[in-house]
């Protein structure tokens, strides 16, 4: 691993205003992402895990500047230079965009149904200066083979493909510009279980072939466990735990991580852990609980948890957790 | 989108591809418009309606040629003549080609009411491409051929005549040119206004959007007909026929665009959130490219549907305004103007055929709506 991280996210925040009434007054803020920091090294895969609504997608989109962050820094290294994506203008961003791409959760809405596969995968090339059609065609053929589809598929429209095949098309589009960083936003969660493994394998192969760096978003630890080097656990817009995959699975430091682990199916059912399954509602990012945001659902809750906000502390080397009790 | 079951089977709606002459693989490479056409084609009533509409609009285009009489024709000796029947049989047996009898008018000496009888001694066969009154086709070419007509001496009032002895069918055909185009023109104007204002609103967002939306809400909170009435009453009476025509079109579209602008705006807002638009942004596509290549094609079909459904409202608008004397006025001939002449109980009691323009209004509105229904179903061929 290089010393300089490819991506450094510092105290990233994204709040959405809540508007009401005839004049659209702002009546509150949804704190979808509320101060997130992590580093991502070249060639690494960081898993980002959390329940639905915890803000994972918003993190991914804010980093790639599909959304403008409310606050914080997103430092991206390119050609030995560091750019702050959070504040970069659209003109600065444009040339950087080809280094970072996204794979979407929904294989249906992510492909324009009115464009052929050739036009979809060729668009990144076209808008980045590959104006020669035959050159584009050749490159699209290469890409489509790399993701396991057939060259004759490129004349077809997305409606001719299954979910898994569509996701492969989306992956080909993301690869077209030789990106360094790929944000994969739950790339398999909309797919059939039988297809999930195939697409995961493909992503893993591509990572080693092209030395890709992944921010791999998922809502359960099961999926990210296989592919990630490190895992970040997110709850209500904040990271609650960050550590290597091994350590996180062996010694979870945060009660929320524990609960997520309990939901992971274990090969031998009899040895299954004490199922500390989650109860209660996910915290509402428009109206966060006081103190530790997890306290209404935490089995170990103490009095101070309700008032004192726990810090994101390093418990062991490279292993951070946001809990008063963690040690 | 929650309960999709995904197997490695393509998701093409089977309703589209089960068509006889479109097999599965050809649907794989079928574009949006092809898929839409396949889907529309299955909607029987819509296809029939489209055909009827085509005929109506062709009639409007070629009205000088189709109408048996020209617009200036009048013959007071034949006023309030009832519709003449086409006959196939006479005392001499069955005729392959239809004919009409001559018309004899008599005034009742007591009531002064005129009544007409068929003069069984005179038969006038219907002639195709008959020589009749001269007219200028599209105001350009001098011609004297009419699609149908009778030899001179006879009359052909298939829908009767009015108080001045003008042929109602001819006037309805001429009126269709005004009534049908005012809808098209009004909708084009609304389309232009709605699309540009809606796009500005949806695209810039923020206070621009707020302002435009509030303006639309206020405009829409007025009841439509009284607003039309007020606006058209404000048109100066010194205006020429053409100016009035354009003025009424503008009045009609002043309300029409608001609905369209709203639809455009909400479509843009929702499409911008679609992942494929984000994907285009992330690969470095410019805002204009996203707008033209991703957003516009995606809502074009929906816009066409709304336009189709907006036209009948405008046709009714013109008819109502003219009927109330606030829209078009003679010498312009529109369906509304024709109906205004049928505006009293006496007419309805004695000369019911003068109400026949209403039949055309109803027919047009119905077929537009049926066609719009078919288009609406076909507009999103990708829905799952
Ligand atoms: N454009 C937006 N405007 C307002 N609120 C938003 C917007 N996008 C997301 N949110 C809110 O932010 C919170 C986080 O959403 P996000 O989609 O990032 O969650 P997620 O972890 O990706 O969930 P999922 O697993 O369902 O994809 C949610 O409460 C969501 O309602
Ligand atoms: S700080 Fe308290 S409430 Fe929060 S996770 Fe730790 S024990 Fe639970
Ligand atoms: Mg998400």
XYZ file of C-alpha atoms and ligand atoms in Angstrom:
751
model
C 0.000 0.000 0.000
C 1.220 3.475 -0.825
C 1.770 5.869 2.010
C -0.322 8.600 0.448
C -3.977 7.649 0.409
C -5.782 7.928 -2.911
C -8.784 9.422 -1.181
C -9.059 11.195 2.130
C -12.496 12.062 3.416
C -12.475 14.536 6.272
C -15.509 15.431 8.340
C -17.829 15.101 5.357
C -21.359 16.368 5.871
C -24.422 16.395 3.705
C -27.629 17.878 5.070
C -30.834 18.094 3.096
C -33.176 20.932 3.943
C -36.738 19.940 4.783
C -39.170 22.319 3.117
C -42.823 22.842 3.866
C -45.704 25.050 3.001
C -46.735 27.387 0.231
C -43.499 29.367 0.340
C -41.225 26.352 0.785
C -39.820 27.480 4.092
C -36.935 25.416 5.411
C -38.267 23.810 8.543
C -35.412 21.457 9.366
C -32.416 19.514 8.175
C -32.035 15.860 7.320
C -28.544 15.016 8.458
C -28.000 12.239 5.953
C -24.218 12.372 6.357
C -23.009 13.982 9.514
C -19.241 14.196 9.792
C -17.541 11.208 8.228
C -13.790 10.708 7.925
C -11.760 7.878 6.434
C -8.796 7.217 4.177
C -8.799 4.977 1.148
C -5.534 3.655 -0.252
C -4.723 2.759 -3.822
C -5.833 -0.794 -4.581
C -7.789 -1.150 -1.377
C -11.412 -2.125 -0.934
C -13.245 -0.400 1.870
C -16.664 -1.757 2.707
C -19.278 0.721 3.906
C -22.075 -0.991 5.761
C -25.257 0.209 7.397
C -28.997 -0.226 7.419
C -31.264 1.376 4.897
C -31.399 5.124 5.374
C -28.100 5.351 7.241
C -26.666 7.593 4.518
C -24.391 5.266 2.559
C -25.567 6.287 -0.872
C -25.317 9.918 0.112
C -21.693 9.382 1.179
C -20.874 7.806 -2.187
C -22.629 10.473 -4.207
C -21.191 13.320 -2.210
C -17.656 12.013 -2.620
C -18.133 11.799 -6.385
C -19.837 15.178 -6.363
C -23.128 13.989 -7.760
C -24.231 15.946 -4.708
C -22.530 18.990 -3.231
C -21.347 18.432 0.316
C -22.582 20.711 3.082
C -19.206 20.680 4.776
C -15.914 18.799 4.916
C -13.105 17.845 2.583
C -12.704 15.135 -0.025
C -9.038 15.021 -0.992
C -8.337 13.058 -4.137
C -4.827 12.381 -5.414
C -4.229 12.456 -9.099
C -0.832 12.816 -10.833
C 0.859 13.566 -7.501
C -1.481 16.420 -6.890
C -4.207 16.639 -4.344
C -7.599 18.079 -5.214
C -10.378 18.914 -2.812
C -13.416 17.562 -4.612
C -15.733 19.035 -2.014
C -15.065 22.578 -3.093
C -13.884 22.051 -6.677
C -15.749 23.926 -9.392
C -17.458 22.009 -12.171
C -14.574 22.961 -14.484
C -11.968 21.492 -12.160
C -14.096 18.417 -11.619
C -14.755 17.594 -15.256
C -11.249 16.297 -16.055
C -11.078 14.488 -12.703
C -14.346 12.665 -13.152
C -12.835 10.037 -15.403
C -10.700 8.831 -12.488
C -13.702 7.960 -10.377
C -16.861 6.181 -11.337
C -19.938 4.734 -9.753
C -21.791 1.454 -10.022
C -25.429 1.859 -9.106
C -27.720 -0.184 -6.953
C -30.668 -0.286 -9.326
C -29.741 -1.908 -12.641
C -32.985 -0.624 -14.144
C -32.882 3.073 -13.479
C -29.132 3.286 -14.036
C -29.329 2.523 -17.762
C -31.189 4.929 -20.019
C -33.826 2.682 -21.627
C -33.791 4.818 -24.769
C -30.132 4.231 -25.578
C -28.472 1.155 -27.027
C -25.788 -0.633 -25.070
C -23.271 0.834 -27.469
C -24.434 4.361 -26.729
C -24.535 3.718 -22.992
C -21.040 2.290 -22.695
C -19.741 4.612 -25.390
C -21.006 7.784 -23.738
C -18.054 8.168 -21.325
C -15.724 7.780 -24.301
C -17.678 10.192 -26.453
C -17.851 12.978 -23.901
C -14.187 12.521 -23.111
C -13.007 13.096 -26.627
C -13.160 9.725 -28.397
C -15.182 11.122 -31.273
C -14.225 8.459 -33.785
C -17.089 5.988 -33.955
C -15.123 2.940 -35.002
C -12.581 3.523 -32.265
C -15.418 3.772 -29.785
C -17.006 0.676 -31.159
C -13.834 -1.307 -30.739
C -13.409 -0.146 -27.184
C -17.031 -0.921 -26.307
C -16.577 -4.425 -27.744
C -13.532 -4.934 -25.521
C -15.383 -3.704 -22.474
C -18.455 -5.817 -23.082
C -16.276 -8.924 -23.307
C -14.434 -7.958 -20.127
C -17.700 -7.911 -18.191
C -18.789 -11.244 -19.632
C -21.306 -10.252 -22.283
C -21.183 -10.830 -26.020
C -20.063 -8.329 -28.662
C -23.335 -8.688 -30.585
C -25.179 -7.398 -27.526
C -24.122 -3.829 -28.110
C -26.875 -3.132 -30.659
C -29.557 -4.004 -28.157
C -31.466 -1.830 -25.764
C -31.406 -2.399 -21.988
C -34.852 -3.991 -22.016
C -33.298 -6.997 -23.706
C -31.273 -7.847 -20.598
C -31.795 -9.335 -17.161
C -30.872 -7.534 -13.956
C -27.494 -9.245 -13.710
C -26.673 -8.501 -17.331
C -27.700 -4.893 -16.895
C -25.442 -4.595 -13.902
C -22.602 -5.878 -16.100
C -23.390 -3.166 -18.627
C -23.259 -0.591 -15.826
C -19.892 -1.992 -14.771
C -18.579 -1.746 -18.328
C -19.647 1.900 -18.450
C -17.844 2.556 -15.163
C -14.678 0.907 -16.491
C -14.659 2.677 -19.841
C -12.437 5.548 -18.734
C -9.900 3.465 -16.753
C -10.901 4.935 -13.407
C -8.820 4.600 -10.263
C -11.657 4.777 -7.789
C -14.986 3.032 -8.057
C -17.860 3.630 -5.710
C -20.000 0.519 -5.896
C -23.339 1.352 -4.298
C -24.910 -1.959 -3.300
C -24.086 -3.389 -6.729
C -25.664 -6.770 -6.035
C -28.458 -6.126 -3.570
C -31.108 -5.780 -6.292
C -30.045 -9.028 -7.941
C -31.162 -12.615 -7.536
C -29.121 -14.502 -4.985
C -27.886 -16.869 -7.686
C -26.581 -13.961 -9.731
C -25.098 -12.004 -6.818
C -22.060 -14.252 -6.488
C -21.265 -14.038 -10.201
C -21.324 -10.257 -10.196
C -19.269 -10.116 -6.980
C -16.670 -12.413 -8.537
C -16.553 -10.222 -11.605
C -15.975 -7.135 -9.484
C -13.194 -8.893 -7.614
C -11.508 -10.031 -10.832
C -11.719 -6.557 -12.294
C -10.221 -5.101 -9.159
C -7.093 -7.171 -9.463
C -6.853 -6.807 -13.242
C -7.056 -3.022 -13.171
C -5.755 -2.301 -9.643
C -9.037 -0.631 -8.803
C -9.770 1.034 -5.518
C -13.271 0.297 -4.255
C -15.595 2.000 -1.888
C -17.990 -0.894 -1.621
C -21.363 -0.086 -0.131
C -23.646 -2.785 1.223
C -26.360 -3.116 3.786
C -25.151 -6.336 5.305
C -21.754 -7.541 6.375
C -22.175 -10.789 4.529
C -21.614 -9.245 1.107
C -18.717 -6.955 2.004
C -16.974 -9.538 4.171
C -15.624 -11.392 1.156
C -14.420 -8.472 -0.877
C -13.285 -5.793 1.597
C -9.905 -5.240 3.208
C -11.398 -2.890 5.774
C -14.954 -2.189 6.782
C -16.599 1.015 7.949
C -19.924 0.691 9.750
C -22.324 3.572 9.424
C -25.288 4.492 11.549
C -27.489 7.572 11.180
C -25.003 9.553 9.120
C -21.938 8.762 11.223
C -19.287 6.071 11.241
C -19.603 3.974 14.369
C -16.793 1.546 13.702
C -13.869 1.209 11.305
C -11.356 -1.609 11.197
C -9.882 -4.404 9.139
C -12.362 -7.008 8.008
C -10.715 -9.685 10.130
C -10.715 -7.708 13.296
C -14.194 -6.365 12.816
C -15.579 -9.863 12.370
C -13.581 -11.293 15.262
C -13.800 -8.444 17.722
C -16.535 -5.996 16.973
C -16.179 -2.989 19.261
C -19.541 -1.331 18.714
C -22.882 -2.810 19.780
C -24.350 -1.934 16.371
C -21.641 -3.912 14.575
C -22.320 -6.789 16.918
C -25.945 -6.708 15.994
C -25.140 -6.611 12.277
C -22.797 -9.572 12.711
C -25.515 -11.510 14.429
C -27.578 -11.165 11.286
C -24.862 -12.768 9.158
C -25.725 -16.384 8.464
C -23.153 -18.683 9.992
C -22.065 -21.843 8.166
C -22.741 -24.107 11.153
C -26.061 -23.077 12.631
C -25.449 -24.720 15.993
C -22.428 -22.602 16.658
C -24.374 -19.447 15.881
C -23.689 -16.482 18.074
C -26.072 -15.170 20.580
C -28.434 -13.482 18.225
C -28.443 -9.886 19.330
C -30.810 -8.923 16.570
C -31.707 -5.271 16.194
C -34.961 -4.056 17.567
C -36.556 -0.658 17.202
C -36.549 1.848 14.411
C -33.563 3.224 12.535
C -32.774 6.716 13.816
C -34.544 9.434 11.854
C -31.847 11.639 10.306
C -34.208 14.612 10.474
C -34.596 14.205 14.215
C -31.573 12.484 15.713
C -31.558 11.164 19.287
C -29.458 13.028 21.841
C -26.111 11.717 23.070
C -25.155 8.496 21.329
C -27.452 8.274 18.309
C -27.672 4.532 18.804
C -28.844 4.681 22.407
C -32.576 4.030 21.840
C -31.680 0.650 20.353
C -28.560 -0.246 22.300
C -28.756 -3.252 24.636
C -25.914 -1.835 26.782
C -27.256 1.691 27.111
C -26.165 3.642 30.189
C -27.282 6.995 31.535
C -24.409 8.971 30.048
C -25.169 7.545 26.610
C -28.329 9.613 26.533
C -26.537 12.919 26.996
C -22.850 12.522 26.154
C -21.891 12.122 22.511
C -19.255 9.377 22.261
C -16.073 10.180 20.320
C -14.789 8.147 17.392
C -11.786 6.714 19.259
C -8.967 4.418 18.248
C -9.483 1.333 20.397
C -6.676 -0.715 18.860
C -4.261 0.215 16.087
C -6.333 1.090 13.049
C -9.541 0.042 14.771
C -11.892 2.872 15.690
C -15.280 2.828 17.383
C -17.798 5.349 18.599
C -18.967 3.954 21.924
C -18.380 4.900 25.558
C -17.959 1.288 26.514
C -15.606 0.177 23.752
C -12.168 -0.908 24.914
C -39.548 -1.732 -8.083
C -39.507 -3.711 -4.853
C -40.750 -7.031 -5.973
C -38.862 -7.636 -9.171
C -37.872 -11.191 -9.467
C -34.712 -11.302 -11.406
C -33.690 -14.348 -13.233
C -31.477 -14.250 -16.234
C -34.510 -13.633 -18.380
C -34.855 -10.297 -20.117
C -37.418 -7.995 -18.659
C -39.129 -6.923 -21.860
C -42.821 -6.587 -21.176
C -44.242 -9.665 -22.811
C -47.285 -7.697 -23.896
C -45.138 -5.930 -26.429
C -43.296 -8.807 -27.905
C -46.091 -11.332 -28.100
C -47.197 -9.598 -31.260
C -47.333 -11.904 -34.243
C -44.882 -10.269 -36.612
C -42.480 -8.987 -33.984
C -40.476 -11.789 -32.521
C -38.499 -11.536 -29.346
C -35.089 -10.781 -30.734
C -36.308 -7.974 -32.941
C -37.718 -6.301 -29.841
C -34.216 -6.367 -28.349
C -33.049 -3.833 -30.876
C -36.316 -1.912 -31.050
C -36.121 1.758 -30.211
C -38.471 3.644 -27.956
C -40.681 4.780 -30.835
C -40.939 1.293 -32.273
C -41.944 -0.139 -28.927
C -44.456 2.659 -28.512
C -45.910 2.013 -31.920
C -46.272 -1.714 -31.223
C -48.048 -0.938 -28.023
C -50.276 1.746 -29.527
C -51.221 -0.515 -32.402
C -52.851 -2.916 -29.992
C -55.210 -0.266 -28.762
C -58.021 -0.763 -31.278
C -60.131 2.239 -30.357
C -57.112 4.502 -30.327
C -56.089 3.417 -33.792
C -59.601 3.967 -35.089
C -59.713 7.363 -33.434
C -56.417 8.300 -34.988
C -57.845 7.370 -38.384
C -60.943 9.477 -37.827
C -58.770 12.380 -36.740
C -56.652 12.032 -39.816
C -59.790 12.232 -41.952
C -61.039 15.277 -40.046
C -57.764 17.105 -40.430
C -57.510 16.176 -44.094
C -60.970 17.661 -44.503
C -59.775 20.833 -42.837
C -56.800 21.011 -45.163
C -58.783 20.397 -48.343
C -62.002 22.082 -47.273
C -62.477 24.201 -50.427
C -62.402 21.082 -52.527
C -64.461 18.883 -50.205
C -67.251 21.341 -49.515
C -70.006 21.127 -52.144
C -70.505 24.893 -51.921
C -68.117 27.723 -51.373
C -68.211 29.856 -48.282
C -69.770 32.801 -50.064
C -72.673 30.754 -51.396
C -76.115 31.732 -50.245
C -79.545 31.438 -51.763
C -82.319 32.916 -49.662
C -84.941 31.113 -51.660
C -83.657 27.970 -49.962
C -83.376 29.257 -46.384
C -83.938 26.812 -43.548
C -84.067 23.911 -45.959
C -83.939 20.606 -44.082
C -81.237 18.053 -44.933
C -81.797 16.464 -48.329
C -81.886 12.690 -48.407
C -79.699 10.631 -50.650
C -81.834 8.158 -52.564
C -81.004 4.837 -54.115
C -84.505 3.872 -55.154
C -87.103 5.664 -57.187
C -90.298 4.625 -58.943
C -88.053 3.358 -61.724
C -86.327 0.913 -59.378
C -82.950 0.591 -57.720
C -80.059 2.888 -58.632
C -76.467 1.919 -58.062
C -75.463 5.515 -57.715
C -77.204 7.821 -55.214
C -79.190 10.834 -56.297
C -81.216 13.645 -54.723
C -84.570 15.004 -55.756
C -85.128 18.631 -56.520
C -86.350 20.856 -53.704
C -89.639 22.774 -53.760
C -90.244 25.437 -51.131
C -93.662 26.776 -50.116
C -94.580 29.380 -47.583
C -97.517 28.561 -45.383
C -99.802 31.554 -45.887
C -100.911 31.586 -42.252
C -97.765 30.930 -40.255
C -95.402 32.278 -42.951
C -93.350 29.208 -42.120
C -91.516 27.818 -45.092
C -91.763 24.128 -45.830
C -89.962 22.052 -48.415
C -91.000 19.034 -50.452
C -88.997 16.794 -52.683
C -89.841 17.328 -56.338
C -90.103 13.732 -57.440
C -89.992 14.699 -61.082
C -86.429 15.944 -60.889
C -83.568 13.632 -60.114
C -80.032 14.874 -59.703
C -77.417 12.141 -59.461
C -74.444 12.921 -57.236
C -71.419 13.718 -59.367
C -67.832 13.162 -58.345
C -65.415 15.995 -59.116
C -68.430 18.038 -60.070
C -68.074 21.420 -61.646
C -69.384 23.981 -59.199
C -68.622 27.429 -57.952
C -65.121 28.666 -58.495
C -62.894 29.073 -55.501
C -59.251 29.705 -54.766
C -57.677 26.594 -53.351
C -55.587 27.659 -50.319
C -56.151 31.167 -51.591
C -53.765 30.380 -54.424
C -55.139 28.352 -57.292
C -58.363 29.052 -59.046
C -60.448 25.895 -59.270
C -64.065 24.969 -59.826
C -64.116 21.239 -59.105
C -65.734 19.948 -55.911
C -65.442 16.417 -54.599
C -69.205 15.992 -54.840
C -71.932 18.057 -56.417
C -75.004 17.973 -58.583
C -75.718 19.392 -62.013
C -76.806 22.983 -62.124
C -80.460 23.466 -61.307
C -80.286 20.983 -58.460
C -79.240 21.494 -54.845
C -77.181 19.368 -52.505
C -77.856 20.355 -48.912
C -76.956 17.157 -47.103
C -77.189 18.811 -43.706
C -79.732 21.451 -44.622
C -79.339 25.214 -44.819
C -79.461 28.129 -42.402
C -81.498 31.342 -42.244
C -79.714 32.762 -45.268
C -79.853 29.611 -47.325
C -76.221 28.650 -46.841
C -75.279 24.990 -47.038
C -74.541 23.804 -43.500
C -72.303 20.875 -44.481
C -70.045 23.183 -46.475
C -69.895 25.607 -43.615
C -69.071 22.854 -41.136
C -66.277 21.687 -43.415
C -64.944 25.222 -43.675
C -65.456 25.676 -39.928
C -63.321 22.637 -39.213
C -60.365 24.489 -40.633
C -60.725 27.154 -37.958
C -61.926 24.984 -35.092
C -59.399 22.216 -35.575
C -56.415 24.458 -36.170
C -57.147 26.772 -33.287
C -56.635 23.764 -31.029
C -53.364 22.879 -32.710
C -52.084 26.420 -32.730
C -53.154 27.025 -29.142
C -51.506 23.813 -28.048
C -48.300 24.683 -29.907
C -48.227 28.009 -28.143
C -48.928 26.365 -24.772
C -46.305 23.800 -25.608
C -43.730 26.465 -26.291
C -44.611 28.426 -23.160
C -45.023 25.371 -20.962
C -41.867 23.663 -22.139
C -39.626 26.680 -21.780
C -41.072 27.935 -18.506
C -41.321 24.422 -17.096
C -37.756 23.657 -18.108
C -36.495 26.877 -16.545
C -38.413 26.086 -13.391
C -37.248 22.500 -13.120
C -33.727 23.197 -14.174
C -32.777 26.237 -12.139
C -34.859 25.350 -9.101
C -34.486 27.606 -6.088
C -36.335 30.904 -5.976
C -36.911 30.970 -9.745
C -38.788 27.722 -9.386
C -40.713 28.991 -6.362
C -41.742 32.150 -8.161
C -42.906 30.345 -11.283
C -44.752 27.715 -9.302
C -46.625 30.312 -7.242
C -47.510 32.185 -10.424
C -48.891 29.012 -11.953
C -50.869 28.239 -8.812
C -52.444 31.679 -8.908
C -53.238 31.428 -12.623
C -54.759 28.018 -12.134
C -56.864 29.056 -9.197
C -59.048 31.151 -11.520
C -61.943 29.224 -12.946
C -61.091 28.595 -16.567
C -64.236 29.602 -18.465
C -64.828 32.961 -16.711
C -61.156 33.820 -17.198
C -61.414 33.023 -20.879
C -64.556 35.105 -21.068
C -62.936 38.067 -19.366
C -59.840 37.897 -21.524
C -61.675 37.578 -24.803
C -64.096 40.321 -23.842
C -61.021 42.491 -23.572
C -60.065 41.916 -27.231
C -60.834 45.129 -29.169
C -63.843 44.736 -31.422
C -62.082 46.681 -34.154
C -59.717 43.810 -34.753
C -59.679 41.990 -38.067
C -60.777 38.397 -38.381
C -57.187 37.160 -38.358
C -56.289 39.217 -35.314
C -59.308 37.895 -33.434
C -58.361 34.356 -34.404
C -54.837 34.803 -33.068
C -56.099 36.670 -30.033
C -58.442 33.843 -29.092
C -55.635 31.336 -29.575
C -53.505 33.285 -27.142
C -56.363 33.519 -24.659
C -56.819 29.759 -24.830
C -53.161 29.006 -24.332
C -52.685 31.425 -21.460
C -54.308 28.857 -19.217
C -53.217 25.828 -21.177
C -49.513 26.242 -20.650
C -49.670 26.088 -16.867
C -50.630 22.442 -16.774
C -47.938 21.585 -19.246
C -45.282 23.588 -17.432
C -46.077 21.690 -14.260
C -45.756 18.364 -15.958
C -42.490 19.295 -17.619
C -41.094 20.549 -14.344
C -42.031 17.523 -12.314
C -40.755 15.221 -15.057
C -37.426 17.010 -15.165
C -37.164 16.920 -11.404
C -37.849 13.224 -11.227
C -35.719 12.352 -14.242
C -32.788 14.304 -12.876
C -32.891 11.956 -9.915
C -32.805 8.913 -12.154
C -29.529 7.086 -11.877
C -28.879 7.251 -15.600
C -28.805 11.037 -15.427
C -26.378 10.860 -12.494
C -24.304 8.338 -14.409
C -24.074 10.729 -17.343
C -22.998 13.534 -15.019
C -20.346 11.316 -13.463
C -18.776 10.332 -16.774
C -18.369 14.019 -17.528
C -21.344 14.773 -19.756
C -22.250 18.450 -19.893
C -25.556 19.755 -18.568
C -26.755 20.444 -22.100
C -25.922 16.936 -23.178
C -27.781 15.489 -20.201
C -30.756 17.683 -21.011
C -30.885 16.815 -24.718
C -29.752 13.198 -24.696
C -31.207 11.924 -21.467
C -33.977 14.081 -20.078
C -35.739 15.377 -23.180
C -36.123 12.023 -24.982
C -37.422 10.532 -21.753
C -40.289 12.925 -21.353
C -41.039 13.694 -24.973
C -43.546 10.872 -25.208
C -45.346 12.109 -22.102
C -45.454 15.609 -23.492
C -47.026 14.358 -26.697
C -49.720 12.654 -24.654
C -50.507 15.785 -22.687
C -50.613 17.811 -25.864
C -53.035 15.399 -27.459
C -55.246 15.586 -24.430
C -55.023 19.376 -24.308
C -56.280 19.927 -27.857
C -59.921 18.929 -27.229
C -60.096 21.314 -24.277
C -59.054 24.106 -26.604
C -61.576 23.098 -29.236
C -64.288 23.169 -26.589
C -62.887 26.492 -25.419
C -63.193 28.046 -28.867
C -66.653 26.610 -29.342
C -67.894 27.871 -25.987
C -66.421 31.329 -26.417
C -67.801 31.743 -29.913
C -71.131 30.312 -28.843
C -71.345 32.938 -26.129
C -70.446 35.615 -28.641
C -67.081 36.344 -27.075
C -64.903 34.323 -29.358
C -64.803 34.301 -33.100
C -67.454 36.237 -34.968
C -68.795 36.118 -38.483
C -67.465 36.390 -41.167
C -65.148 33.806 -39.617
C -66.779 30.410 -39.814
C -66.029 28.067 -36.976
C -68.087 25.381 -35.304
C -68.703 27.693 -32.395
C -69.869 30.484 -34.696
C -72.228 28.051 -36.452
C -73.647 26.926 -33.138
C -74.230 30.475 -32.044
C -76.660 30.787 -34.924
C -78.573 27.841 -33.542
C -78.850 29.526 -30.193
C -82.562 29.712 -29.494
C -85.485 27.482 -28.726
C -87.146 28.258 -32.039
C -84.204 26.855 -33.932
C -84.045 23.763 -31.848
C -87.739 23.200 -32.301
C -88.045 23.910 -36.028
C -84.576 23.562 -37.512
C -82.785 20.925 -35.409
C -80.236 20.264 -38.170
C -78.589 23.558 -37.295
C -77.242 21.805 -34.209
C -75.236 19.356 -36.309
C -71.931 21.239 -35.784
C -72.183 20.073 -32.167
C -71.986 16.498 -33.386
C -68.663 17.296 -35.009
C -67.372 18.964 -31.846
C -68.352 15.940 -29.781
C -66.884 13.511 -32.286
C -63.601 15.390 -32.414
C -63.302 15.652 -28.654
C -64.088 11.976 -28.218
C -61.600 10.722 -30.779
C -58.895 12.984 -29.381
C -59.504 11.548 -25.944
C -59.562 7.968 -27.158
C -56.363 8.478 -29.072
C -54.806 10.186 -26.048
C -55.690 7.163 -23.928
C -53.936 4.864 -26.343
C -50.921 7.141 -26.480
C -50.780 7.341 -22.719
C -50.634 3.589 -22.437
C -47.935 3.448 -25.064
C -45.928 6.402 -23.783
C -43.864 4.410 -21.355
C -43.138 1.124 -23.071
C -40.553 0.268 -20.427
C -42.768 0.143 -17.392
C -42.436 -3.101 -15.547
N -32.149 14.222 -2.211
C -32.546 14.030 -0.936
N -33.352 14.913 -0.338
C -33.766 14.743 0.929
N -33.416 13.698 1.680
C -32.610 12.761 1.153
C -32.138 12.875 -0.196
N -31.360 11.802 -0.450
C -31.357 11.051 0.676
N -32.088 11.632 1.649
C -32.296 11.105 3.010
O -31.041 10.883 3.578
C -31.045 9.686 4.337
C -29.955 8.768 3.857
O -30.286 8.283 2.573
P -29.344 7.320 1.730
O -30.015 7.049 0.456
O -27.975 7.887 1.666
O -29.335 6.033 2.628
P -28.730 4.613 2.288
O -27.907 4.218 3.440
O -28.083 4.602 0.965
O -30.024 3.706 2.294
P -30.396 2.463 1.341
O -29.772 1.262 1.940
O -31.883 2.432 1.427
O -29.887 2.759 -0.020
C -32.430 9.098 4.201
O -33.176 9.432 5.346
C -32.996 9.775 3.001
O -34.374 9.930 3.155
S -22.338 4.759 23.646
Fe -23.822 3.761 24.919
S -25.646 3.709 23.694
Fe -23.993 4.236 22.337
S -23.382 2.314 21.530
Fe -22.083 2.640 23.251
S -23.183 1.676 24.922
Fe -24.622 1.834 23.290
Mg -28.472 3.560 -0.868
